[in-house]
Coordinates of C-alpha atoms in Angstrom, one line a residue:
Chain A
M242 CA 103.7 70.4 42.0
Q243 CA 102.4 67.0 43.1
K244 CA 105.0 65.2 45.2
I245 CA 105.6 61.5 44.6
D246 CA 107.6 59.9 47.4
V247 CA 108.5 56.2 47.0
Y248 CA 109.6 53.8 49.8
L249 CA 111.5 50.9 48.5
T250 CA 110.3 48.3 51.0
Q251 CA 107.5 48.4 53.6
S252 CA 110.0 47.7 56.4
L253 CA 111.3 51.3 55.9
I254 CA 108.0 52.5 57.3
N255 CA 108.2 51.7 60.9
D256 CA 106.2 54.5 62.5
D257 CA 102.4 53.7 62.8
L258 CA 101.5 57.4 62.2
F259 CA 103.8 57.9 59.2
L260 CA 101.1 57.3 56.6
K261 CA 98.3 59.1 58.6
D262 CA 96.4 61.5 56.3
K263 CA 98.5 60.6 53.3
N264 CA 97.4 59.3 49.9
V265 CA 99.0 55.9 49.6
V266 CA 99.6 53.5 46.7
V267 CA 100.7 50.0 47.7
V268 CA 102.5 47.8 45.2
D269 CA 103.2 44.1 45.7
V270 CA 103.4 42.6 42.2
L271 CA 104.3 39.1 43.4
R272 CA 101.6 38.6 44.5
A273 CA 99.4 40.3 47.0
T274 CA 98.2 43.4 45.1
T275 CA 97.8 41.4 41.9
T276 CA 95.9 38.6 43.6
I277 CA 93.6 41.0 45.5
T278 CA 92.8 42.8 42.2
V279 CA 92.0 39.5 40.5
A280 CA 89.9 38.3 43.5
L281 CA 87.8 41.5 43.6
S282 CA 87.5 41.6 39.8
N283 CA 86.2 38.0 40.0
G284 CA 83.4 39.0 42.4
A285 CA 84.7 38.7 45.9
R286 CA 82.6 40.8 48.2
E287 CA 85.5 42.3 50.2
I288 CA 88.9 41.5 51.4
I289 CA 90.0 42.1 55.0
P290 CA 93.8 42.3 55.3
A291 CA 95.3 40.8 58.5
E292 CA 98.8 41.4 59.7
S293 CA 99.2 37.9 61.1
V294 CA 97.8 34.4 60.9
T295 CA 96.5 34.8 64.5
I296 CA 94.6 38.0 63.6
A297 CA 93.3 36.4 60.5
A298 CA 91.9 33.4 62.4
R299 CA 90.4 35.8 65.0
I300 CA 88.6 37.9 62.4
S301 CA 87.4 34.7 60.7
K302 CA 85.9 33.4 64.0
G303 CA 84.0 36.7 64.5
L304 CA 82.9 37.1 61.0
G305 CA 81.5 33.6 60.4
K306 CA 81.0 32.6 56.7
S307 CA 84.2 33.7 55.0
L308 CA 87.4 32.3 53.5
L309 CA 90.9 32.3 55.1
C310 CA 93.5 33.2 52.5
G311 CA 97.2 33.9 52.4
E312 CA 100.7 32.5 52.6
R313 CA 103.9 32.6 54.5
N314 CA 107.1 32.5 52.3
G315 CA 105.0 31.8 49.3
I316 CA 103.2 28.7 50.7
I317 CA 99.5 28.5 51.8
V318 CA 99.1 28.7 55.5
E319 CA 98.1 25.4 57.0
G320 CA 94.4 25.2 57.6
F321 CA 93.7 28.2 55.2
N322 CA 91.2 27.9 52.4
L323 CA 93.3 29.6 49.7
G324 CA 96.9 30.6 49.2
N325 CA 98.3 33.7 47.4
S326 CA 98.2 32.5 43.8
P327 CA 95.8 34.6 41.6
L328 CA 94.9 31.3 39.8
E329 CA 93.1 30.1 42.9
Y330 CA 90.7 33.1 43.0
S331 CA 88.2 31.9 40.4
S332 CA 84.7 33.3 40.4
E333 CA 83.2 29.9 41.5
K334 CA 85.3 29.9 44.6
I335 CA 85.0 33.4 45.8
K336 CA 81.9 35.2 44.3
D337 CA 80.2 37.3 47.0
K338 CA 82.4 36.0 49.7
S339 CA 84.4 37.9 52.3
L340 CA 88.1 36.9 52.2
I341 CA 90.4 37.3 55.1
F342 CA 93.9 37.8 53.7
S343 CA 97.3 37.5 55.3
T344 CA 100.6 37.5 53.4
T345 CA 104.2 37.9 54.3
N346 CA 104.7 41.4 53.0
G347 CA 101.8 42.8 51.1
T348 CA 99.2 42.8 53.9
L349 CA 101.7 44.6 56.1
S350 CA 102.1 47.4 53.6
I351 CA 98.3 47.7 53.4
T352 CA 97.6 47.6 57.1
K353 CA 100.3 50.2 57.8
S354 CA 98.0 52.5 55.7
R355 CA 95.1 52.1 58.0
L356 CA 95.2 55.8 59.0
A357 CA 95.9 57.0 55.4
K358 CA 93.6 59.6 53.8
S359 CA 93.3 57.2 50.8
C360 CA 94.9 53.9 49.9
V361 CA 94.8 51.9 46.7
L362 CA 96.5 48.8 45.4
G363 CA 98.6 48.9 42.2
S364 CA 100.2 46.2 40.1
F365 CA 100.8 45.5 36.4
V366 CA 97.3 44.1 35.9
N367 CA 95.7 47.4 36.8
L368 CA 98.5 49.8 35.9
S369 CA 96.5 52.3 33.9
K370 CA 93.8 52.5 36.6
T371 CA 96.5 53.3 39.2
V372 CA 97.9 56.0 36.9
E373 CA 94.4 57.5 36.4
H374 CA 93.8 57.5 40.2
I375 CA 97.0 59.4 41.0
K376 CA 96.3 61.9 38.2
S377 CA 92.8 62.5 39.6
L378 CA 94.0 63.0 43.1
K379 CA 96.0 66.2 42.4
E380 CA 97.6 65.8 45.8
D381 CA 100.9 64.4 47.1
V382 CA 101.3 60.6 47.0
I383 CA 103.3 58.0 48.9
M384 CA 104.0 54.8 46.9
V385 CA 105.0 51.8 49.0
C386 CA 106.9 49.0 47.3
S387 CA 106.3 46.0 49.5
G388 CA 109.6 44.2 49.0
K389 CA 110.2 40.8 50.5
L390 CA 111.2 40.1 54.1
N391 CA 112.9 43.4 54.7
T392 CA 114.6 43.6 51.3
F393 CA 114.1 45.3 48.0
C394 CA 112.3 43.6 45.1
I395 CA 113.0 44.7 41.6
E396 CA 109.5 43.9 40.3
D397 CA 107.8 46.4 42.7
A398 CA 110.3 49.1 41.8
V399 CA 109.8 48.5 38.1
C400 CA 106.0 48.6 38.4
T401 CA 106.2 51.8 40.5
G402 CA 108.6 53.3 38.0
L403 CA 106.2 52.5 35.1
I404 CA 103.3 54.1 36.9
I405 CA 105.5 57.2 37.4
N406 CA 106.6 57.1 33.8
S407 CA 103.0 57.2 32.6
L408 CA 102.3 60.1 34.9
L409 CA 105.2 62.1 33.6
L410 CA 104.7 61.2 29.9
Y411 CA 102.9 64.4 28.9
E412 CA 103.2 66.4 32.2
E413 CA 106.8 66.1 33.3
D414 CA 106.8 69.4 35.2
K415 CA 103.8 68.6 37.3
Y416 CA 105.5 66.1 39.6
E417 CA 108.3 66.2 42.1
L418 CA 110.1 62.9 42.8
N419 CA 112.2 61.8 45.8
D420 CA 115.4 59.8 45.1
S421 CA 113.6 56.5 45.3
A422 CA 110.9 57.6 42.9
Y423 CA 113.5 58.8 40.5
A424 CA 115.4 55.5 40.8
C425 CA 112.1 53.6 40.1
L426 CA 111.4 55.8 37.1
R427 CA 114.8 55.0 35.6
L428 CA 114.3 51.3 36.2
G429 CA 110.8 51.5 34.7
K430 CA 111.9 53.4 31.6
L431 CA 114.2 50.5 30.7
L432 CA 111.1 48.4 30.0
A433 CA 108.8 51.2 28.8
T434 CA 107.9 51.9 25.2
K435 CA 107.7 55.4 23.8
I436 CA 104.0 55.6 24.5
G437 CA 104.6 54.6 28.1
K438 CA 103.1 51.1 28.4
P439 CA 105.6 48.2 28.3
S440 CA 104.9 44.9 26.7
S441 CA 103.7 42.1 29.0
E442 CA 106.4 39.9 27.5
K443 CA 109.2 42.2 28.7
I444 CA 107.6 42.3 32.1
L445 CA 107.4 38.6 32.2
G446 CA 111.1 38.3 31.3
M447 CA 111.9 40.7 34.2
L448 CA 109.7 38.7 36.7
K449 CA 111.4 35.5 35.6
E450 CA 114.8 37.0 36.3
S451 CA 113.8 38.6 39.7
E452 CA 114.8 36.9 43.0
H453 CA 111.2 36.5 44.1
G454 CA 110.1 35.3 40.7
K455 CA 112.8 32.6 40.7
Y456 CA 111.7 31.6 44.2
L457 CA 108.1 31.3 43.2
T458 CA 109.0 29.3 40.1
E459 CA 111.0 26.9 42.3
L460 CA 107.9 26.5 44.5
G461 CA 105.8 25.6 41.4
F462 CA 104.1 28.9 40.9
G463 CA 105.8 29.7 37.5
E464 CA 102.3 30.2 35.9
D465 CA 101.6 33.0 38.4
L466 CA 104.3 35.1 36.9
K467 CA 102.5 35.2 33.6
I468 CA 99.2 36.4 35.3
C469 CA 101.1 39.0 37.3
S470 CA 102.9 40.4 34.1
E471 CA 99.7 41.1 32.1
I472 CA 99.4 44.8 31.8
D473 CA 95.8 46.1 32.4
S474 CA 94.3 42.6 32.2
Y475 CA 92.1 43.4 35.3
P476 CA 91.2 47.1 34.9
H477 CA 89.9 47.6 38.5
L478 CA 91.4 49.5 41.4
P479 CA 91.1 48.0 44.9
V480 CA 90.6 50.6 47.6
Y481 CA 91.5 50.0 51.2
C482 CA 89.1 51.9 53.5
N483 CA 87.7 51.3 57.0
G484 CA 89.7 48.1 57.3
T485 CA 88.5 46.4 54.2
I486 CA 89.5 46.3 50.5
K487 CA 86.8 46.7 47.9
L488 CA 86.3 48.0 44.4
P489 CA 85.1 51.6 44.2
E490 CA 82.1 50.4 42.1
K491 CA 81.1 48.1 45.0
I492 CA 81.5 50.9 47.6
E493 CA 79.3 53.2 45.5
S494 CA 76.6 50.6 45.0
E495 CA 76.5 49.8 48.7
T496 CA 76.3 53.5 49.6
N497 CA 73.4 53.9 47.1
Q498 CA 71.6 50.8 48.6
K499 CA 72.0 52.3 52.1
S500 CA 70.6 55.7 51.1
Q501 CA 67.8 53.9 49.3
L502 CA 67.1 51.9 52.5
K503 CA 67.1 55.1 54.5
K504 CA 64.6 56.7 52.1
I505 CA 62.3 53.7 52.5
K506 CA 62.5 53.8 56.3
I507 CA 61.8 57.5 56.4
S508 CA 58.9 57.3 54.0
K509 CA 57.4 54.5 56.2
Chain B
M219 CA 130.2 32.6 41.1
Q220 CA 131.0 35.5 43.4
K221 CA 127.8 36.8 44.9
I222 CA 127.2 40.6 45.3
D223 CA 124.4 41.5 47.6
V224 CA 123.5 45.1 48.0
Y225 CA 121.5 46.7 50.8
L226 CA 120.0 50.0 49.8
T227 CA 120.1 51.7 53.2
Q228 CA 122.0 50.9 56.3
S229 CA 118.7 50.8 58.3
L230 CA 117.8 47.6 56.5
I231 CA 120.5 45.9 58.4
N232 CA 119.2 45.7 61.9
D233 CA 120.7 42.5 63.2
D234 CA 124.1 43.0 64.9
L235 CA 125.3 39.6 63.7
F236 CA 124.1 40.0 60.1
L237 CA 127.5 41.2 58.8
K238 CA 129.6 38.8 60.9
D239 CA 132.2 37.0 58.8
K240 CA 131.1 38.8 55.7
N241 CA 133.2 40.9 53.3
V242 CA 131.6 44.3 53.4
V243 CA 131.9 47.4 51.3
V244 CA 130.3 50.6 52.8
V245 CA 129.4 53.4 50.4
D246 CA 128.4 56.9 51.7
V247 CA 129.3 59.2 48.9
L248 CA 127.8 62.3 50.6
R249 CA 130.0 62.4 52.6
A250 CA 131.4 60.0 55.1
T251 CA 133.3 57.5 53.0
T252 CA 134.6 60.3 50.7
T253 CA 135.7 62.5 53.7
I254 CA 137.4 59.5 55.4
T255 CA 139.3 58.6 52.2
V256 CA 140.4 62.2 51.8
A257 CA 141.4 62.4 55.5
L258 CA 143.5 59.3 55.4
S259 CA 145.1 60.2 52.1
N260 CA 146.0 63.6 53.6
G261 CA 147.9 61.8 56.4
A262 CA 145.5 61.2 59.3
R263 CA 147.0 58.4 61.5
E264 CA 143.7 56.6 62.0
I265 CA 139.9 57.2 62.2
I266 CA 137.8 55.8 64.9
P267 CA 134.1 55.7 63.9
A268 CA 131.6 56.3 66.8
E269 CA 127.9 55.5 66.6
S270 CA 126.9 58.5 68.7
V271 CA 128.2 61.9 69.9
T272 CA 128.3 60.5 73.5
I273 CA 130.4 57.5 72.4
A274 CA 132.7 59.9 70.4
A275 CA 133.2 62.1 73.4
R276 CA 133.9 59.1 75.7
I277 CA 136.6 57.7 73.3
S278 CA 138.1 61.2 73.0
K279 CA 138.4 61.5 76.7
G280 CA 140.1 58.1 77.0
L281 CA 142.4 58.6 74.0
G282 CA 143.7 62.0 74.8
K283 CA 145.3 63.9 72.0
S284 CA 142.8 63.5 69.1
L285 CA 140.3 65.4 67.1
L286 CA 136.5 65.1 67.4
C287 CA 134.9 65.1 63.9
G288 CA 131.5 64.7 62.5
E289 CA 128.0 66.0 61.9
R290 CA 124.3 65.6 62.6
N291 CA 122.1 66.4 59.6
G292 CA 125.0 67.9 57.8
I293 CA 126.1 70.4 60.4
I294 CA 129.2 70.1 62.6
V295 CA 128.4 68.8 66.1
E296 CA 128.7 71.6 68.7
G297 CA 132.1 71.4 70.4
F298 CA 133.6 69.2 67.8
N299 CA 136.9 70.2 66.0
L300 CA 135.8 69.3 62.4
G301 CA 132.6 68.6 60.5
N302 CA 132.1 66.2 57.7
S303 CA 133.3 68.4 54.7
P304 CA 136.2 66.8 52.9
L305 CA 137.5 70.4 52.5
E306 CA 138.2 70.7 56.2
Y307 CA 140.6 67.7 56.2
S308 CA 143.8 69.4 55.0
S309 CA 147.1 67.9 55.8
E310 CA 148.0 70.8 58.1
K311 CA 145.0 70.1 60.3
I312 CA 145.1 66.3 60.6
K313 CA 148.5 64.9 59.7
D314 CA 149.4 62.0 62.1
K315 CA 146.4 62.6 64.2
S316 CA 143.7 60.2 65.5
L317 CA 140.3 61.4 64.4
I318 CA 137.1 60.3 66.2
F319 CA 134.4 60.4 63.6
S320 CA 130.6 60.4 64.1
T321 CA 128.1 61.1 61.3
T322 CA 124.4 60.6 60.9
N323 CA 124.5 57.6 58.6
G324 CA 128.0 56.6 57.4
T325 CA 129.5 55.7 60.7
L326 CA 126.5 53.6 61.5
S327 CA 127.0 51.5 58.4
I328 CA 130.7 51.2 59.3
T329 CA 130.2 50.2 63.0
K330 CA 127.5 47.6 62.0
S331 CA 130.5 45.9 60.2
R332 CA 132.5 45.4 63.4
L333 CA 132.2 41.6 63.2
A334 CA 132.8 41.5 59.4
K335 CA 135.6 39.4 57.9
S336 CA 136.7 42.5 56.0
C337 CA 135.3 46.0 55.6
V338 CA 136.4 48.7 53.2
L339 CA 135.0 52.1 52.4
G340 CA 134.1 53.0 48.8
S341 CA 133.1 56.2 47.0
F342 CA 133.7 57.9 43.7
V343 CA 137.1 59.3 44.7
N344 CA 138.5 55.8 45.2
L345 CA 136.2 53.8 42.8
S346 CA 138.9 51.9 40.9
K347 CA 140.6 50.9 44.2
T348 CA 137.3 49.5 45.5
V349 CA 136.8 47.6 42.3
E350 CA 140.3 46.1 42.5
H351 CA 139.7 45.1 46.1
I352 CA 136.4 43.2 45.3
K353 CA 138.1 41.5 42.3
S354 CA 141.0 40.4 44.5
L355 CA 138.7 39.0 47.2
K356 CA 137.3 36.2 45.1
E357 CA 134.6 35.8 47.7
D358 CA 131.0 36.9 48.2
V359 CA 130.5 40.6 49.1
I360 CA 127.9 42.6 50.8
M361 CA 127.7 46.3 49.7
V362 CA 125.9 48.7 52.1
C363 CA 124.6 51.9 50.7
S364 CA 124.3 54.2 53.7
G365 CA 121.3 56.2 52.7
K366 CA 120.0 59.1 54.8
L367 CA 117.9 58.8 57.9
N368 CA 116.3 55.5 57.0
T369 CA 115.8 56.4 53.3
F370 CA 117.4 55.6 50.0
C371 CA 120.0 57.9 48.4
I372 CA 120.5 57.8 44.7
E373 CA 124.2 58.8 44.9
D374 CA 125.1 55.7 46.9
A375 CA 123.1 53.5 44.6
V376 CA 124.8 55.0 41.5
C377 CA 128.3 54.7 43.0
T378 CA 127.6 51.1 44.0
G379 CA 126.2 50.4 40.5
L380 CA 129.3 51.8 38.8
I381 CA 131.5 49.6 41.0
I382 CA 129.5 46.6 40.0
N383 CA 129.5 47.8 36.3
S384 CA 133.3 47.9 36.4
L385 CA 133.5 44.4 37.9
L386 CA 131.2 43.0 35.2
L387 CA 132.8 44.7 32.3
Y388 CA 134.9 41.8 31.1
E389 CA 133.7 39.1 33.4
E390 CA 130.0 39.2 33.4
D391 CA 129.5 35.5 34.2
K392 CA 131.6 35.6 37.3
Y393 CA 129.2 37.5 39.5
E394 CA 125.7 36.8 40.8
L395 CA 123.6 39.9 41.8
N396 CA 120.6 40.2 44.1
D397 CA 117.7 42.5 43.0
S398 CA 119.2 45.5 44.7
A399 CA 122.6 45.0 43.1
Y400 CA 120.9 44.6 39.7
A401 CA 118.9 47.8 40.3
C402 CA 122.1 49.7 41.2
L403 CA 123.9 48.3 38.1
R404 CA 121.1 49.6 35.9
L405 CA 121.3 53.0 37.6
G406 CA 125.1 53.1 37.3
K407 CA 125.0 52.1 33.6
L408 CA 123.0 55.3 32.9
L409 CA 126.1 57.3 33.8
A410 CA 128.8 54.9 32.6
T411 CA 130.9 55.2 29.5
K412 CA 131.6 52.1 27.3
I413 CA 134.9 51.5 29.1
G414 CA 133.2 51.7 32.5
K415 CA 134.4 54.8 34.2
P416 CA 131.9 57.7 34.1
S417 CA 132.9 61.3 33.7
S418 CA 133.2 63.3 36.9
E419 CA 131.0 66.0 35.3
K420 CA 128.1 63.6 34.9
I421 CA 128.5 62.4 38.5
L422 CA 128.5 66.1 39.7
G423 CA 125.3 66.7 37.7
M424 CA 123.7 63.7 39.4
L425 CA 124.9 64.8 42.9
K426 CA 123.4 68.3 42.3
E427 CA 120.0 66.8 41.4
S428 CA 120.0 64.3 44.4
E429 CA 118.0 65.0 47.5
H430 CA 121.0 65.0 49.8
G431 CA 123.1 67.0 47.3
K432 CA 120.4 69.7 47.2
Y433 CA 120.2 69.7 51.0
L434 CA 124.0 70.1 51.4
T435 CA 124.0 72.9 48.8
E436 CA 121.4 74.8 50.8
L437 CA 123.6 74.4 53.9
G438 CA 126.5 76.0 51.9
F439 CA 128.4 72.8 51.2
G440 CA 128.0 73.0 47.4
E441 CA 131.7 72.9 46.9
D442 CA 131.8 69.5 48.6
L443 CA 129.7 67.9 45.8
K444 CA 132.6 68.7 43.4
I445 CA 135.2 67.0 45.6
C446 CA 132.8 64.0 46.1
S447 CA 132.3 63.6 42.3
E448 CA 135.9 63.3 41.2
I449 CA 136.5 59.8 40.1
D450 CA 139.7 58.2 41.5
S451 CA 141.1 61.5 42.8
Y452 CA 142.2 59.8 46.0
P453 CA 143.3 56.3 45.0
H454 CA 143.4 54.9 48.5
L455 CA 141.2 52.3 50.1
P456 CA 140.3 52.8 53.8
V457 CA 140.0 49.6 55.7
Y458 CA 137.9 49.2 58.9
C459 CA 139.6 46.6 61.2
N460 CA 139.7 46.2 65.0
G461 CA 137.6 49.3 65.6
T462 CA 139.7 51.7 63.6
I463 CA 139.9 52.8 59.9
K464 CA 143.3 53.0 58.3
L465 CA 144.9 52.7 54.9
P466 CA 146.3 49.2 54.2
E467 CA 149.8 50.8 53.6
K468 CA 149.7 52.2 57.1
I469 CA 148.6 48.8 58.6
E470 CA 151.4 47.1 56.8
S471 CA 154.1 49.6 57.9
E472 CA 152.9 49.3 61.5
T473 CA 153.0 45.5 61.4
N474 CA 156.5 45.7 60.0
Q475 CA 157.6 48.1 62.8
K476 CA 156.1 45.8 65.4
S477 CA 157.8 42.7 64.1
Q478 CA 161.0 44.8 63.8
L479 CA 160.6 45.8 67.5
K480 CA 159.9 42.2 68.4
K481 CA 163.1 41.1 66.7
I482 CA 165.1 43.8 68.6
K483 CA 163.6 42.7 71.9
I484 CA 164.4 39.1 71.2
S485 CA 167.9 39.8 70.1
K486 CA 168.4 41.8 73.3

């Protein structure tokens, strides 16, 4: 049996060692895990999550040429280059750049996974990729719904539930769920079709009704909800490893380059 | 609009002043709010919740004739008179006695409400009474699901959801729900009948499948789940006020006695 334990907000994980050696999936639909997926899909070289604005500024100073990105309570941090809207992360702005990223909740969930065995970022835009990843792991998984300022967010729970629903679709007996995972599954099922995937329209409706969705709409980010609702529109899976977030394809090509370089050096 | 905000575990409330001047409903189906309802219905004079075993022992010393009650991780505290099984709280054992009560989660949720405007304890055994109370308040309410050791418990969410479902049944437009309240409602609806109340059998099935239900069954408390599942079997609503939990009927009769006594004194 593969155990799937869900935590309904990142604030429920308050022990630095809790995620050590675990396989973690972080979900922050509005908007961190969506925006990071969009940014990497659009060609960002890497994303370095930072717990605080101060840490972000410090990393930026040390790193040199990079972009400072993120928000507090939905609004871009003063002096930062980009906020947390996926619409800002176009190829022209970010291609091949290092982004230092600090948000109110999402980056906290991510950095809490720094000692994890593996950590990936899930959202509606890469739902199927996240499902494939968990299937391929064949090991227990902890799914962290980011939530918002210490409280539960329905959109993270529904996304987590739809991921679990897809996992269980043809292999119900393979997984063991904790109470939170079961609750997410039931909430996800309300929006799922018989073949698992929900319609993006239904997801958008749910986002519009959610507390955080309403808040973002008030701030003028209504268009973001549409991007965040589009199932599998960015079929890439960001991986958090050694302090940075990259796409596996990128990690692989870098490893190949390195070993190529090694070969050249040796043959010299 | 009457706002109903749910918190999915008591550990999400970590500011002592958060519940000040609020109307609070605490739910800890397995087993604190059930057992307290049973104990008061069976004639206990009052229940004094204590955050810790040490505090419980200190109160007991000061109070004299009283019973020490409670558990840690489901098991009676060494040296205590009673544990946290509703089956232990028979009339013969507890009639007219003061009970000092300390449990792993439930009493924490209760004592966190010490500055609340009002605080009542809900469970399946007094579901309709809890619904009536919230209706009569006509003010915003915070519902606290106790959870277990910092995590979510499905049974508290379902009970909270069924209470909300009953409230909304004929007056859907009167209430405004936060994301957690909406999630509980959806989970409750899965077990509700068209007229609102679920069958006790369905509730028992859910309790048996829940993480904490399974744990209690392993400890030999399987019979408790049945008691905890019986909808409206103890139609009394415990009220936490001035540090003690009593039934409103008891508070009223004591107030009457006091004013009677005052009258006698004055007329003397």
